[in-house]
XYZ file of C-alpha atoms in Angstrom:
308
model
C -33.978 -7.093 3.711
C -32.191 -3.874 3.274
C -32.816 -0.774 0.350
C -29.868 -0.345 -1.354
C -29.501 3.618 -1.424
C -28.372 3.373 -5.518
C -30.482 1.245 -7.506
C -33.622 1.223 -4.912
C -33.857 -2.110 -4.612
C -34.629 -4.600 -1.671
C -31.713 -7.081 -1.297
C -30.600 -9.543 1.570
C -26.770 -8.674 0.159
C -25.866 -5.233 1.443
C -22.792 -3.188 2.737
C -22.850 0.261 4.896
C -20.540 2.845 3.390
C -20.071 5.644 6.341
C -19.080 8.827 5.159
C -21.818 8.517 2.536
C -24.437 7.180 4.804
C -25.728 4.646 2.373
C -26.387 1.052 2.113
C -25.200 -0.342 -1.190
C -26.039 -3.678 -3.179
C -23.071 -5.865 -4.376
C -23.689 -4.800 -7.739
C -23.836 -1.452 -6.657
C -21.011 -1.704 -4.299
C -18.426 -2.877 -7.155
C -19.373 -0.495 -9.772
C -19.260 2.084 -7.077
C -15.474 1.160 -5.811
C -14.476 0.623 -9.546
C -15.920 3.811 -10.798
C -13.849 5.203 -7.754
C -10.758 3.458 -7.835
C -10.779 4.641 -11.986
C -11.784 8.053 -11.572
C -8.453 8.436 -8.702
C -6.195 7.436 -11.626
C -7.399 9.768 -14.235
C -7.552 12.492 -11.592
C -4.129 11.812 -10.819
C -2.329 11.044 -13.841
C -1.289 7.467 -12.522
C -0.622 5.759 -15.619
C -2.344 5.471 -19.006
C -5.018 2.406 -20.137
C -2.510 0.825 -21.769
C 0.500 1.035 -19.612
C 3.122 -1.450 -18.336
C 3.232 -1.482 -14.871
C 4.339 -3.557 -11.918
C 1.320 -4.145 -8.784
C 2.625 -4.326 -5.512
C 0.958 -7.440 -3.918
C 1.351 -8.511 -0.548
C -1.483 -11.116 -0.341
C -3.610 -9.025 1.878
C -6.851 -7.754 1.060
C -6.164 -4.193 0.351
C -3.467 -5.160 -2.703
C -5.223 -8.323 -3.807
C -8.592 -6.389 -4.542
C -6.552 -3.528 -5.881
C -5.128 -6.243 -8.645
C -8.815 -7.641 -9.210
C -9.786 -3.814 -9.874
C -6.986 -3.144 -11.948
C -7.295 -5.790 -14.152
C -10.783 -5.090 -14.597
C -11.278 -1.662 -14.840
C -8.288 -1.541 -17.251
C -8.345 -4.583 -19.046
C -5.499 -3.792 -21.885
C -2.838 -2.544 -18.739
C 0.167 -4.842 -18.444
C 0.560 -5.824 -15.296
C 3.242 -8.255 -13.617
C 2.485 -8.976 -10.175
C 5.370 -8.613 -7.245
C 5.573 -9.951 -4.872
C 8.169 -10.077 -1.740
C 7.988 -13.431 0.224
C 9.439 -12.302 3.878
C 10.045 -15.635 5.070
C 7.568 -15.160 8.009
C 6.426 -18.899 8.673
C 2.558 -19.753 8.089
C 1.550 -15.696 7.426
C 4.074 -15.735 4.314
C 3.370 -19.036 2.510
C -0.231 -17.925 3.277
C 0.143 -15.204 1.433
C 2.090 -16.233 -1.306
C -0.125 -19.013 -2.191
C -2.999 -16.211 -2.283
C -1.040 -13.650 -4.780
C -0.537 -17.343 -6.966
C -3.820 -18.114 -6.919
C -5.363 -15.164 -7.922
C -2.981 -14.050 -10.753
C -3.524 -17.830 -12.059
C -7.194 -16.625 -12.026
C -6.708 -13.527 -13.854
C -4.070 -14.936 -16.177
C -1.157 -12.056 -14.456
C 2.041 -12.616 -14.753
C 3.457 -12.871 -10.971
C 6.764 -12.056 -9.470
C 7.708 -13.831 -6.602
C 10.720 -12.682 -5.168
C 11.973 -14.890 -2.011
C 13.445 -13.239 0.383
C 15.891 -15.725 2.131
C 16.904 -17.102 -1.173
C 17.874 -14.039 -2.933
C 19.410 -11.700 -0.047
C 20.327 -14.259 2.549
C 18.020 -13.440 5.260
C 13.919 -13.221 6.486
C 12.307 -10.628 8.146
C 12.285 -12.248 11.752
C 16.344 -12.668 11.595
C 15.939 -8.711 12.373
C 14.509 -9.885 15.313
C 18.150 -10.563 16.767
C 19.356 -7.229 15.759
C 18.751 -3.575 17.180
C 16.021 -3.063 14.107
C 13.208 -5.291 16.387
C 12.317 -2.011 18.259
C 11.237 -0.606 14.923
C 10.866 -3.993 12.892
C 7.880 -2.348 10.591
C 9.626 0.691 9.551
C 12.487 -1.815 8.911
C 10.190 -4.000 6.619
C 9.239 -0.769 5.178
C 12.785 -0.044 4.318
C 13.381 -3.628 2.146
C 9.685 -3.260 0.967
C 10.417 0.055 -0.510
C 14.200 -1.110 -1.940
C 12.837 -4.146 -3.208
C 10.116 -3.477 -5.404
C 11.958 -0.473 -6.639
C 14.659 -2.480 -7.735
C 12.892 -5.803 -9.115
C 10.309 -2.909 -11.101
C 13.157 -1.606 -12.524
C 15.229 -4.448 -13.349
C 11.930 -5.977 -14.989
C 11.828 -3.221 -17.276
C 8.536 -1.387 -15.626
C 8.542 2.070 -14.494
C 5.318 2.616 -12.987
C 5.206 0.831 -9.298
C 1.325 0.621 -7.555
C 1.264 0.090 -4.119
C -1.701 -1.018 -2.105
C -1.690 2.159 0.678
C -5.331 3.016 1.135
C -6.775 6.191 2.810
C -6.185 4.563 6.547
C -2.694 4.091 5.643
C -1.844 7.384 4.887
C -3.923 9.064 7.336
C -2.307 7.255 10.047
C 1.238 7.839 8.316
C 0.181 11.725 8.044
C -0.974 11.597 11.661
C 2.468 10.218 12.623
C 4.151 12.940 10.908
C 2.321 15.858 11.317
C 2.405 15.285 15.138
C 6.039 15.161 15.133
C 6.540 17.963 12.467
C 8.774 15.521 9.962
C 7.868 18.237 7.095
C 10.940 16.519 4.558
C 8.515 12.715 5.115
C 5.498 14.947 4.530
C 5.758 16.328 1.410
C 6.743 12.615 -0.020
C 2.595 11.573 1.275
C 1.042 11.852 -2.316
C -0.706 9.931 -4.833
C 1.930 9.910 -7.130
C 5.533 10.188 -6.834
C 7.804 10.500 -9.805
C 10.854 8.316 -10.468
C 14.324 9.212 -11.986
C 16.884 7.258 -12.985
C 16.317 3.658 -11.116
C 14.209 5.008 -9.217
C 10.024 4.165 -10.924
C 6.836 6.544 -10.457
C 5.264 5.238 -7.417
C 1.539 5.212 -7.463
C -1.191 5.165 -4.815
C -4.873 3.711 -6.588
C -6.251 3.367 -3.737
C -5.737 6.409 -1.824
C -9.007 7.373 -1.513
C -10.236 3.850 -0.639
C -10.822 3.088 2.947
C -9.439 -0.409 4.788
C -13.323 -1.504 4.692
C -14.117 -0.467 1.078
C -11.087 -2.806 0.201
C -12.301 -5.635 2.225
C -15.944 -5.588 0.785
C -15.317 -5.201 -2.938
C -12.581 -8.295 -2.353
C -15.288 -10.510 -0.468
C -17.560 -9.492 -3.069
C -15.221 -10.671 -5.935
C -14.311 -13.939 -4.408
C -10.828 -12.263 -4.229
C -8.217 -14.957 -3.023
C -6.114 -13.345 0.181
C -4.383 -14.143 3.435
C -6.796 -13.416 6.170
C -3.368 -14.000 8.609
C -2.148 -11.121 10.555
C 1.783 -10.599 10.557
C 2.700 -12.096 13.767
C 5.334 -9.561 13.785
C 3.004 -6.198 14.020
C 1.307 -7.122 16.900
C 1.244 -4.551 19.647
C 2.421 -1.729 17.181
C 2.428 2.045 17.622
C 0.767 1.954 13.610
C -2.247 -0.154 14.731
C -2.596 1.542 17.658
C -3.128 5.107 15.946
C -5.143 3.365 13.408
C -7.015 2.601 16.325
C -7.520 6.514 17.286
C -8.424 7.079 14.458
C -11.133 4.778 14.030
C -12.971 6.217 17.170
C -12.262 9.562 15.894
C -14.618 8.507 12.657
C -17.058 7.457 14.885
C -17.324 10.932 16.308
C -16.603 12.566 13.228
C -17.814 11.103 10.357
C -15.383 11.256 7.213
C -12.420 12.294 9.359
C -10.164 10.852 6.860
C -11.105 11.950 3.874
C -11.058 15.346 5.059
C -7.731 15.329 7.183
C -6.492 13.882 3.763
C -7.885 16.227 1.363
C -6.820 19.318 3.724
C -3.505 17.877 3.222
C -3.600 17.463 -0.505
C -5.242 20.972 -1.258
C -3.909 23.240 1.164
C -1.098 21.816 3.089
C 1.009 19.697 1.001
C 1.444 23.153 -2.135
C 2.559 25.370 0.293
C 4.951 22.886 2.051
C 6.634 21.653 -0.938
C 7.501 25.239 -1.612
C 9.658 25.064 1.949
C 11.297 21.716 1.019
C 14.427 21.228 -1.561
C 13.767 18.428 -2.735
C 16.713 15.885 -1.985
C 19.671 15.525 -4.325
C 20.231 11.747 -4.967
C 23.315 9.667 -5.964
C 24.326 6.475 -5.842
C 24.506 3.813 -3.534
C 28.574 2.765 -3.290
C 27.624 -0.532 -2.345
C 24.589 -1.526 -4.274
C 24.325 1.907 -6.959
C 20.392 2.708 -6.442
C 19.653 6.096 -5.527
C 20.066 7.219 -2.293
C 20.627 10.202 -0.550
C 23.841 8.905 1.508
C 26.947 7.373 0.462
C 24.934 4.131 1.566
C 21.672 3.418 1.016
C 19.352 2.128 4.035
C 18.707 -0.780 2.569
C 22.611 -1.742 2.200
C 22.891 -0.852 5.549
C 20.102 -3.235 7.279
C 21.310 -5.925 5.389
C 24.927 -5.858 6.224
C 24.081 -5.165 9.606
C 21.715 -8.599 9.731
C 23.790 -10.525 7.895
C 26.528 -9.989 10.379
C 24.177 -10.808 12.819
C 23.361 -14.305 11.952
C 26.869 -14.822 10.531
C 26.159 -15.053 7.036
């Protein structure tokens, strides 16, 4: 039996939450990461109660219990579920089946957006291409296109994504090391669209990888347990890695490297940084900062590839 350090009592049922140095019930637990997940919102300006916005789900844990929250904690929010279906074997139709499942459950309206039937080509036909020495900052590039475009084309301008707190501390990590200052100052909880371009928001930015994982286990949450074959060996799981055993030496490492940056870095640098002029793409006409957008540009280049 373990005291939960919120209501007191003596339960077989209970999680370890770090930086606070507290066990927590289940009960406790989810009205402690839905009070949390809320209050990030408001303190951001995310979107209002009543809001149409589009959920970024990947069938993972981290977006799948961001959806559960969402729909809870804000019950009159319209939400439409998207997601992208990447055409990786077992670990996509895993996945997809999860994001169906659970937005049958919750009665959302899902988006399912098929990769190989709609542009032609799956993520592992980058394999044959020069992009395999960087294949997740490629998927990152038609993850980022994608659900920019089908938000917009579906009418919603508000787009949440499922980074947590290890995401972005690991992306900041990345970036601070090598002193990218323009990718820096784009690391916030919200960014704000234009025209085609919809407000990107980050709920769970001060969520942790483990927070996500209870509350979904907690909630029965439906999602693929499968690791992308295709991240394996990665420089991103190996500084997620370091920074792991840099929390175990220093307890709430990452929510103070990402508060430092939020408070005191990320003012002053935006003052340094025009932000970039955008146009539009000549071959597809979403905004980009080039003649051609990235996204126009991985695609042709695959689809030459495997003679398409």
């Amino acid at each position: 039996m373990t005291r939960c350090g919120r209501c007191g009592e003596d339960v077989e049922e209970a999680v370890y939450v770090d930086y606070m140095g507290r066990w927590l019930c289940r009960d406790c637990f989810i009205e402690f990461y839905e009070k949390k997940l809320r209050n990030t919102i408001l303190k951001y300006g995310m979107f209002g109660s009543r809001d149409s916005i589009g959920v970024a789900v990947s069938g993972g844990k981290d977006s799948m219990a961001m959806l559960m929250a969402l729909s809870r904690t804000f019950p009159d929010l319209g939400i439409k579920a998207i997601h992208i279906n990447l055409g990786i074997g077992d670990y996509s139709r895993d996945s997809e089946e999860a994001v169906r499942r659970l937005c049958d459950r919750l009665g959302v309206e899902a988006i399912i957006y098929d990769l190989k039937e709609r542009e032609g080509f799956t993520l592992p036909d980058l394999m044959e291409t020069s992009y395999r020495r960087r294949i997740c900052g490629a998927c990152g590039i038609i993850r980022r296109y994608l659900l920019n475009r089908i938000a917009w084309e579906n009418g919603l301008r508000i787009l949440a994504t499922g980074h947590t707190l290890d995401d972005v501390v690991e992306l900041l990590f990345e970036l601070y090391l090598n002193g990218r200052i323009e990718e820096i100052v784009r690391v916030k909880p919200v960014l704000e669209g234009g025209d085609k371009l919809v407000k990107r928001v980050k709920p769970l930015i001060e969520l942790t990888d483990q927070e996500n994982k209870y509350y979904a286990d907690f909630m029965e949450t439906p999602y693929s347990r499968l690791e992308c074959p295709l991240v394996r060996g990665s420089r991103m799981l190996r500084r997620k890695e370091l920074i792991s055993r840099i929390e175990e030496k220093i307890p709430g490492f990452r929510h103070t490297f990402y508060k430092s940056h939020v408070k005191r870095f990320l003012p002053k640098l935006e003052s340094l940084v025009e932000r970039p002029k955008l146009r539009a793409c000549k071959v597809c006409g979403m905004p980009t900062i080039g003649d051609v957008c990235s996204y126009c540009k991985l695609s042709s280049r695959v689809l030459e590839v495997i003679g398409k």
